[in-house]
mmCIF file of C-alpha atoms in Angstrom:
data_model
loop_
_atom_site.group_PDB
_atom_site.id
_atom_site.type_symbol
_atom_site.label_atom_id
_atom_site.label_comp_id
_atom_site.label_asym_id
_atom_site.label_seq_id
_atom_site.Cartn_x
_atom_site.Cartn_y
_atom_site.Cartn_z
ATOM 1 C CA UNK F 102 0.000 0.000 0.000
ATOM 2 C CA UNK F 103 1.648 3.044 -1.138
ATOM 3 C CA UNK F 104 -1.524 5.559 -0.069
ATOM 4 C CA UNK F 105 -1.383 8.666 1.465
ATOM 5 C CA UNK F 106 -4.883 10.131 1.576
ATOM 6 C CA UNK F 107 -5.851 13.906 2.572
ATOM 7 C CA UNK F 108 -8.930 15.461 3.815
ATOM 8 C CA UNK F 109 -10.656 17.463 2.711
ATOM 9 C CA UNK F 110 -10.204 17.317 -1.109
ATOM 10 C CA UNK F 111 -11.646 21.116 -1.636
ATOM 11 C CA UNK F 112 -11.799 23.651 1.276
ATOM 12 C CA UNK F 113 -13.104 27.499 1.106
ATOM 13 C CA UNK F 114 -12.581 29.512 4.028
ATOM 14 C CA UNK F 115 -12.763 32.926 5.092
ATOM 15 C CA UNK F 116 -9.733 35.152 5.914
ATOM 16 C CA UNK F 117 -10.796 34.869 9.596
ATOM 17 C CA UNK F 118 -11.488 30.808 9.769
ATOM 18 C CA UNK F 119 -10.232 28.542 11.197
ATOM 19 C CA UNK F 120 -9.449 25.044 9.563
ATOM 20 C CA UNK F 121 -7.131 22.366 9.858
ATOM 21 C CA UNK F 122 -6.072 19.891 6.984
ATOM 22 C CA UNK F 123 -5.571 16.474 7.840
ATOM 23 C CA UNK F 124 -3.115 13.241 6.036
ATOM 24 C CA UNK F 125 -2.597 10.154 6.696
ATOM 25 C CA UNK F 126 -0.275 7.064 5.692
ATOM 26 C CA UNK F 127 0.120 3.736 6.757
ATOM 27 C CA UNK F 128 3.443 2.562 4.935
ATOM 28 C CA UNK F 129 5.059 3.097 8.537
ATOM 29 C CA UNK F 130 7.101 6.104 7.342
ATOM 30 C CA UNK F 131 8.242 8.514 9.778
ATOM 31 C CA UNK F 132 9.156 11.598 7.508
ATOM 32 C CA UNK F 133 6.086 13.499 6.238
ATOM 33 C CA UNK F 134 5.934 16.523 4.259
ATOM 34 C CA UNK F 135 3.718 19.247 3.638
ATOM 35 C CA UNK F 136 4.543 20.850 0.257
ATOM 36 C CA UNK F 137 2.483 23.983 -1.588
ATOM 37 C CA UNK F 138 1.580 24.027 -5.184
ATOM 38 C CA UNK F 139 0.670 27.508 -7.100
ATOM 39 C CA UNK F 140 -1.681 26.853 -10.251
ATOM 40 C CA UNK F 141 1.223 26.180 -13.119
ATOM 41 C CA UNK F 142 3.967 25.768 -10.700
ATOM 42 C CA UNK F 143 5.984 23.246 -9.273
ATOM 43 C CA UNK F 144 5.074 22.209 -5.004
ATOM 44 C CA UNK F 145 7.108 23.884 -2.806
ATOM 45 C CA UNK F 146 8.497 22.732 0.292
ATOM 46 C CA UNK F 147 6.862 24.090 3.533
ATOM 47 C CA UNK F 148 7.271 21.601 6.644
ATOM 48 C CA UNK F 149 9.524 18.404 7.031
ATOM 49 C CA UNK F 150 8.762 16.120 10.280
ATOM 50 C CA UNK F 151 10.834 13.435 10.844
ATOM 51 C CA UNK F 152 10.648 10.826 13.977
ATOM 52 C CA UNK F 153 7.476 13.178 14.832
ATOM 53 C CA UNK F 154 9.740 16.247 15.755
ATOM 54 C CA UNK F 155 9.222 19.253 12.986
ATOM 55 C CA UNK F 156 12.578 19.167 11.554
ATOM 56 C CA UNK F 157 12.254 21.952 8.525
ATOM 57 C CA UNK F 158 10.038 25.029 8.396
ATOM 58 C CA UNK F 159 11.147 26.972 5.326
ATOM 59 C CA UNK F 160 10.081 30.489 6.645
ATOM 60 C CA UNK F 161 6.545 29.482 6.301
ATOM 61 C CA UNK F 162 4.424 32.452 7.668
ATOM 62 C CA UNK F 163 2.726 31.474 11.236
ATOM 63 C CA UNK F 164 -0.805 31.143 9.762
ATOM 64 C CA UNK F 165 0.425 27.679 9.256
ATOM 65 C CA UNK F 166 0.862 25.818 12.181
ATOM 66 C CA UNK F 167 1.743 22.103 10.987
ATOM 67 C CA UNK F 168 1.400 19.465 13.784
ATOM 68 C CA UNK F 169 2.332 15.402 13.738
ATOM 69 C CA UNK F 170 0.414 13.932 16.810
ATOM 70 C CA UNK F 171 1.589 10.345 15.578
ATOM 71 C CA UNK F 172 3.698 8.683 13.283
ATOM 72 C CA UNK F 173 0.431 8.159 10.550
ATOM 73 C CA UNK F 174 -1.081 12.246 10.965
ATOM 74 C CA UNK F 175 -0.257 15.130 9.979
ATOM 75 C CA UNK F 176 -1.902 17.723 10.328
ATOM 76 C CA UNK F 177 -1.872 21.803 8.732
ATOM 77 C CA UNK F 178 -3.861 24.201 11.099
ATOM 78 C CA UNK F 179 -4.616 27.617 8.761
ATOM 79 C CA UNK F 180 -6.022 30.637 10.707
ATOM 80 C CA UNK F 181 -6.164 34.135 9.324
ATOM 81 C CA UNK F 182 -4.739 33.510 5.723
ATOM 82 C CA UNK F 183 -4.584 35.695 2.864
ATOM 83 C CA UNK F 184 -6.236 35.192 -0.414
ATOM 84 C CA UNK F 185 -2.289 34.321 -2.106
ATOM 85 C CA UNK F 186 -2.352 30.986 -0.214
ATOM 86 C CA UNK F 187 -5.110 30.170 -1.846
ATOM 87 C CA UNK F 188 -3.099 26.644 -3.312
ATOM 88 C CA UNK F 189 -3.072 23.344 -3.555
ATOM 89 C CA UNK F 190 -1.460 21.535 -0.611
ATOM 90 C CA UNK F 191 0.238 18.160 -0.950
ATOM 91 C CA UNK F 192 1.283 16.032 1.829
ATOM 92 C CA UNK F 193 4.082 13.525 1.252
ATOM 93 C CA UNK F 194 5.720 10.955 3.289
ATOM 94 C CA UNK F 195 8.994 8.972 2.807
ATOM 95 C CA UNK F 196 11.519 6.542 5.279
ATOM 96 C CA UNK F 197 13.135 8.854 7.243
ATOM 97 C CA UNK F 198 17.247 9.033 8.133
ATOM 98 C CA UNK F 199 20.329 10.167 6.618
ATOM 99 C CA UNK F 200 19.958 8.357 3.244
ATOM 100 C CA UNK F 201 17.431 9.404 0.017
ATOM 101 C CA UNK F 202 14.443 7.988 0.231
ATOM 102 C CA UNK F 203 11.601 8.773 -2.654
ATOM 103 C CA UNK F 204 8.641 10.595 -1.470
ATOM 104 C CA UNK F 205 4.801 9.589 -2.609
ATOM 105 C CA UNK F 206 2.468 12.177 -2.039
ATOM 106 C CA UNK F 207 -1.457 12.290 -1.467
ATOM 107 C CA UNK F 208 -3.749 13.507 -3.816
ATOM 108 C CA UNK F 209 -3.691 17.268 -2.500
ATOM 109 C CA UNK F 210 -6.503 19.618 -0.816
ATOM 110 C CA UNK F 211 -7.663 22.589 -2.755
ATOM 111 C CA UNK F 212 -7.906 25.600 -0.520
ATOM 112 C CA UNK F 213 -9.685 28.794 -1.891
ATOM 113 C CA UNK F 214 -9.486 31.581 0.395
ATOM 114 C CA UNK F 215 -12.037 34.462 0.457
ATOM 115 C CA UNK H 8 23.089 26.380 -5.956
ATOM 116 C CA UNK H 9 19.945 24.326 -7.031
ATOM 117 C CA UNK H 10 18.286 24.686 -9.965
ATOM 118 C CA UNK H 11 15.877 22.592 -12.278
ATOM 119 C CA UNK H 12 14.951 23.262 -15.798
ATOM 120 C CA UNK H 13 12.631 22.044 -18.331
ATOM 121 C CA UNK H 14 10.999 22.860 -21.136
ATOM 122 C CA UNK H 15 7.912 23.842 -20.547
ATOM 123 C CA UNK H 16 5.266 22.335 -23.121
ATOM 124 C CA UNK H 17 5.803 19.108 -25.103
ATOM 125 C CA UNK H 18 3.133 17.905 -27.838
ATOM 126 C CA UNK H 19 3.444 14.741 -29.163
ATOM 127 C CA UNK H 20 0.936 11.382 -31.471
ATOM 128 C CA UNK H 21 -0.441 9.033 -29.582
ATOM 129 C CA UNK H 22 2.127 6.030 -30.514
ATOM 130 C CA UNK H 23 5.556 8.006 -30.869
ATOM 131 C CA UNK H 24 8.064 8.001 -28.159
ATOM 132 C CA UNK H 25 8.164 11.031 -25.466
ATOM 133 C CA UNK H 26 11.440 12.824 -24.597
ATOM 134 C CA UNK H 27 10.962 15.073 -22.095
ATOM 135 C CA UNK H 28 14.564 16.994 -20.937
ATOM 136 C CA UNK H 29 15.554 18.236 -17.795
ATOM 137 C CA UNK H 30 19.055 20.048 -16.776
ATOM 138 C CA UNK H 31 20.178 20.536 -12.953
ATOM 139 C CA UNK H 32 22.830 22.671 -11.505
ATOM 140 C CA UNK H 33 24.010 20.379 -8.235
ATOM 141 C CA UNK H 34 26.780 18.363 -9.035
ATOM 142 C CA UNK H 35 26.031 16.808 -5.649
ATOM 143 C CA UNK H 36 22.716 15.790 -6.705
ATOM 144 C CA UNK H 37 21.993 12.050 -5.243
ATOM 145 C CA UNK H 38 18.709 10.981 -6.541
ATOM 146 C CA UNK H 39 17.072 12.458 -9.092
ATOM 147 C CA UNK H 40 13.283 11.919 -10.020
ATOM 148 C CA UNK H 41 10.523 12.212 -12.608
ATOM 149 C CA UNK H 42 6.682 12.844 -11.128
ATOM 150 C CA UNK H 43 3.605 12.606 -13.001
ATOM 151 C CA UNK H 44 0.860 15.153 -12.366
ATOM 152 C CA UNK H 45 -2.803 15.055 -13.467
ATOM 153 C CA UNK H 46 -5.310 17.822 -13.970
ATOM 154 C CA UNK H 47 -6.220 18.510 -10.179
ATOM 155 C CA UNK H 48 -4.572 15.796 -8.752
ATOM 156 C CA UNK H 49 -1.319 14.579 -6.702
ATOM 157 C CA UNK H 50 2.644 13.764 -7.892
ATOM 158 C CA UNK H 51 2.725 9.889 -8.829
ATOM 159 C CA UNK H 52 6.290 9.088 -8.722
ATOM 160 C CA UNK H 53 6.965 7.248 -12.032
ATOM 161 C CA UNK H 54 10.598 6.158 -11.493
ATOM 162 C CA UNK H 55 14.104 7.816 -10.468
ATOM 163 C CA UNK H 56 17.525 7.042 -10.756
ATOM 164 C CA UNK H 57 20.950 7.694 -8.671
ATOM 165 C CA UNK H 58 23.279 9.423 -9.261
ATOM 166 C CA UNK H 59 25.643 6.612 -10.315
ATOM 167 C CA UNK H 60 23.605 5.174 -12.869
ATOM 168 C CA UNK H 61 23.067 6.131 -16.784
ATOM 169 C CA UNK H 62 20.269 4.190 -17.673
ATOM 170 C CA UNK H 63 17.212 2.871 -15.668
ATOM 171 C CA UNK H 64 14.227 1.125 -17.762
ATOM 172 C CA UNK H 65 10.683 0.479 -16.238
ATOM 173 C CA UNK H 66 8.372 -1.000 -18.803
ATOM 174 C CA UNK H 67 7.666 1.685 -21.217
ATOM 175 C CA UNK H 68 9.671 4.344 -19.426
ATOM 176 C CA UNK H 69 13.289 4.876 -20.108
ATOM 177 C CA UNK H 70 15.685 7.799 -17.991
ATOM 178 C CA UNK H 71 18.953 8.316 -19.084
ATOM 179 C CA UNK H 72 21.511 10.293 -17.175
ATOM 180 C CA UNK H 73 24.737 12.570 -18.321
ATOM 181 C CA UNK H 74 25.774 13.166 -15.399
ATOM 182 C CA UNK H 75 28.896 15.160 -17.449
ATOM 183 C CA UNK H 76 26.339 17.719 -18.566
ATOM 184 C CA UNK H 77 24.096 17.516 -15.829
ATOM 185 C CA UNK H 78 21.196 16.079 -18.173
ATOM 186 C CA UNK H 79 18.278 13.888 -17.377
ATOM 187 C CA UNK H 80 15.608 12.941 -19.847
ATOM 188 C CA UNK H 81 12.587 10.533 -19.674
ATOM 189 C CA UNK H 82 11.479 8.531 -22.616
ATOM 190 C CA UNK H 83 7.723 7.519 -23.054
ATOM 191 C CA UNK H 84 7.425 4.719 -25.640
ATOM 192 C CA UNK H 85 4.208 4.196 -27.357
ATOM 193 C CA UNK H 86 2.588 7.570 -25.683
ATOM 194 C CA UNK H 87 -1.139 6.988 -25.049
ATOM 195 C CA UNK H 88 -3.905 9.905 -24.248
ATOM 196 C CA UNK H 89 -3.462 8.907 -20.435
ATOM 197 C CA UNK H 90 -0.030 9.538 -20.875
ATOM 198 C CA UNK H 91 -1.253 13.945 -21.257
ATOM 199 C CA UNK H 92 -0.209 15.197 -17.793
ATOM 200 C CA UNK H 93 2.869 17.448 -16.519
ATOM 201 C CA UNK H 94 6.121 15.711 -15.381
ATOM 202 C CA UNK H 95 8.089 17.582 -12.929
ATOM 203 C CA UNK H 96 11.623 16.643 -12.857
ATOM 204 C CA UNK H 97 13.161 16.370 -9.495
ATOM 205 C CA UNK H 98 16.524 16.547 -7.174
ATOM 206 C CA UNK H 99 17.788 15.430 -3.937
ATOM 207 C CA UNK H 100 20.932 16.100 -2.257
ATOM 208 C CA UNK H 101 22.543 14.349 0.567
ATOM 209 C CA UNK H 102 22.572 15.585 4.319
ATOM 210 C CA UNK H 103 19.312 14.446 5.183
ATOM 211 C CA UNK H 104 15.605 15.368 5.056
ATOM 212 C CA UNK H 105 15.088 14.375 1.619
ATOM 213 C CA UNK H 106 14.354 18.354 0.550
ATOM 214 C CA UNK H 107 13.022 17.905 -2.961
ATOM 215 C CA UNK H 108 13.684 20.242 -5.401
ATOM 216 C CA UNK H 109 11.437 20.053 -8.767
ATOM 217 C CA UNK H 110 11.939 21.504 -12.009
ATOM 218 C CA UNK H 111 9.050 24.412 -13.347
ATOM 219 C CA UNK H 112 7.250 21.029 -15.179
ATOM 220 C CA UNK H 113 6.841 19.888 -19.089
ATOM 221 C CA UNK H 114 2.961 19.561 -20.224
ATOM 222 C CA UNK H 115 2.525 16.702 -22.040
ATOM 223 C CA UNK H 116 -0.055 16.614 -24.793
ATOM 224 C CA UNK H 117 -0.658 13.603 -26.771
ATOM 225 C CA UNK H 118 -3.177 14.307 -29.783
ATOM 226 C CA UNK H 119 -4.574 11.287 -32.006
#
C-alpha cells in the first residue's frame, strides 16, 4: 500500500477561519511533508517532520501551524490567511534518516481563500 | 546552488516516443526523479535514478543520465492519451531530510 490520503479534497474559508487539513499514511514512514503548489507551478516545500519532531520550516508564515500527533497524521492548522495561499497543498511521506528515500504524495486539498 | 529546468510544453501522437529533458545545476545531486501530475490531482512518482547510474528502464519508461552535462531525460514509448499530464523533474541532495527540489514542469499533450 503506497496511499497517502488527505482530507478534505476542496476547502473554502474565510480570511478569519479557522481550519485544519488532515493526512494520513500507513506505509510506517516517519518523515512526512507538507509541500504547496501555485496553479502552473511546481510544489514547494513548507514543513519536514521526521521521527514526529518538525525538523524543517522553510520560513513558512505562522498562519500555518503544521502538527504530527503520531507517526500516521499530519496535520496543517490555517487561521487568518490571505487570499495568495489560496493553493493546492500536498502532503508527502517517505523513510526517514540520513539516506534518500523517494517521497509519494497524497492527492492534494484545494484551498480557496475568500 | 539548485536549480531545475525544463521545457515547458511538449506535444506529441499518440504512438511516438516522449522525450521530455531536464538540466540541474548540483553536481552533488543524489537521486534524481521524474513525477507525473494530473489535472487537479497529486505527484505519482513514475521512477528515479541515482546518481551513479546512466540508464534505468521500467516498462515503457526509459531515464537516461549525463551526469557530465548535468542532463536527465525521460522517454515515453508508445505515448497513449493517459499519458497527457505534466512531469516535474526532481533533485535530492545528501545531508538528510530528503528536501526535494522540482523543475518548473513539461505539459505533455498527446493528440490522435
Amino acid at each position: 500500500d503506497t496511499e497517502v490520503t488527505q482530507t478534505p479534497k476542496h476547502l473554502v474559508m474565510g480570511m478569519t477561519n479557522k481550519k485544519s487539513l488532515k493526512c494520513e499514511q500507513h506505509m510506517g514512514h516517519r518523515a512526512m511533508y507538507w509541500y504547496k503548489q501555485k496553479a502552473k507551478k511546481p510544489p514547494e516545500l513548507m514543513f519536514v517532520y521526521s521521527y514526529e519532531k518538525l525538523s524543517i520550516n522553510e520560513s513558512v508564515p505562522s498562519r500555518f501551524s503544521p502538527e504530527c500527533p503520531n507517526s500516521s497524521l499530519l496535520n496543517l492548522h490555517l487561521h487568518a490567511l490571505q487570499p495568495e495561499d489560496s493553493a493546492l497543498y500536498l502532503c508527502a511521506s517517505s523513510q526517514a534518516g540520513q539516506a534518500i528515500y523517494e517521497q509519494y504524495f497524497g492527492p492534494g486539498t484545494r484551498l480557496t481563500v475568500t | 546552488g539548485e536549480d531545475v529546468e525544463q521545457s515547458l510544453f511538449l506535444s506529441v501522437r499518440e504512438g511516438d516516443s516522449s522525450v521530455i529533458n531536464c538540466t540541474y545545476t548540483d553536481s552533488s545531486s543524489t537521486y534524481l526523479y521524474w513525477y507525473k501530475q494530473e489535472p487537479g490531482a497529486g505527484l505519482q512518482l513514475l521512477t528515479y535514478i541515482f546518481s551513479n547510474m546512466d540508464m534505468k528502464q521500467d516498462q515503457r519508461l526509459t531515464v537516461l543520465l549525463n551526469k557530465k552535462d548535468k542532463h536527465l531525460s525521460l522517454r515515453i514509448a508508445d505515448t497513449q492519451t493517459g499519458d497527457s499530464a505534466i512531469y516535474f523533474c526532481a533533485e535530492t541532495t545528501s545531508g538528510g531530510y530528503n528536501k526535494l527540489i522540482f523543475g518548473a514542469g513539461t505539459r505533455l499533450a498527446v493528440h490522435p
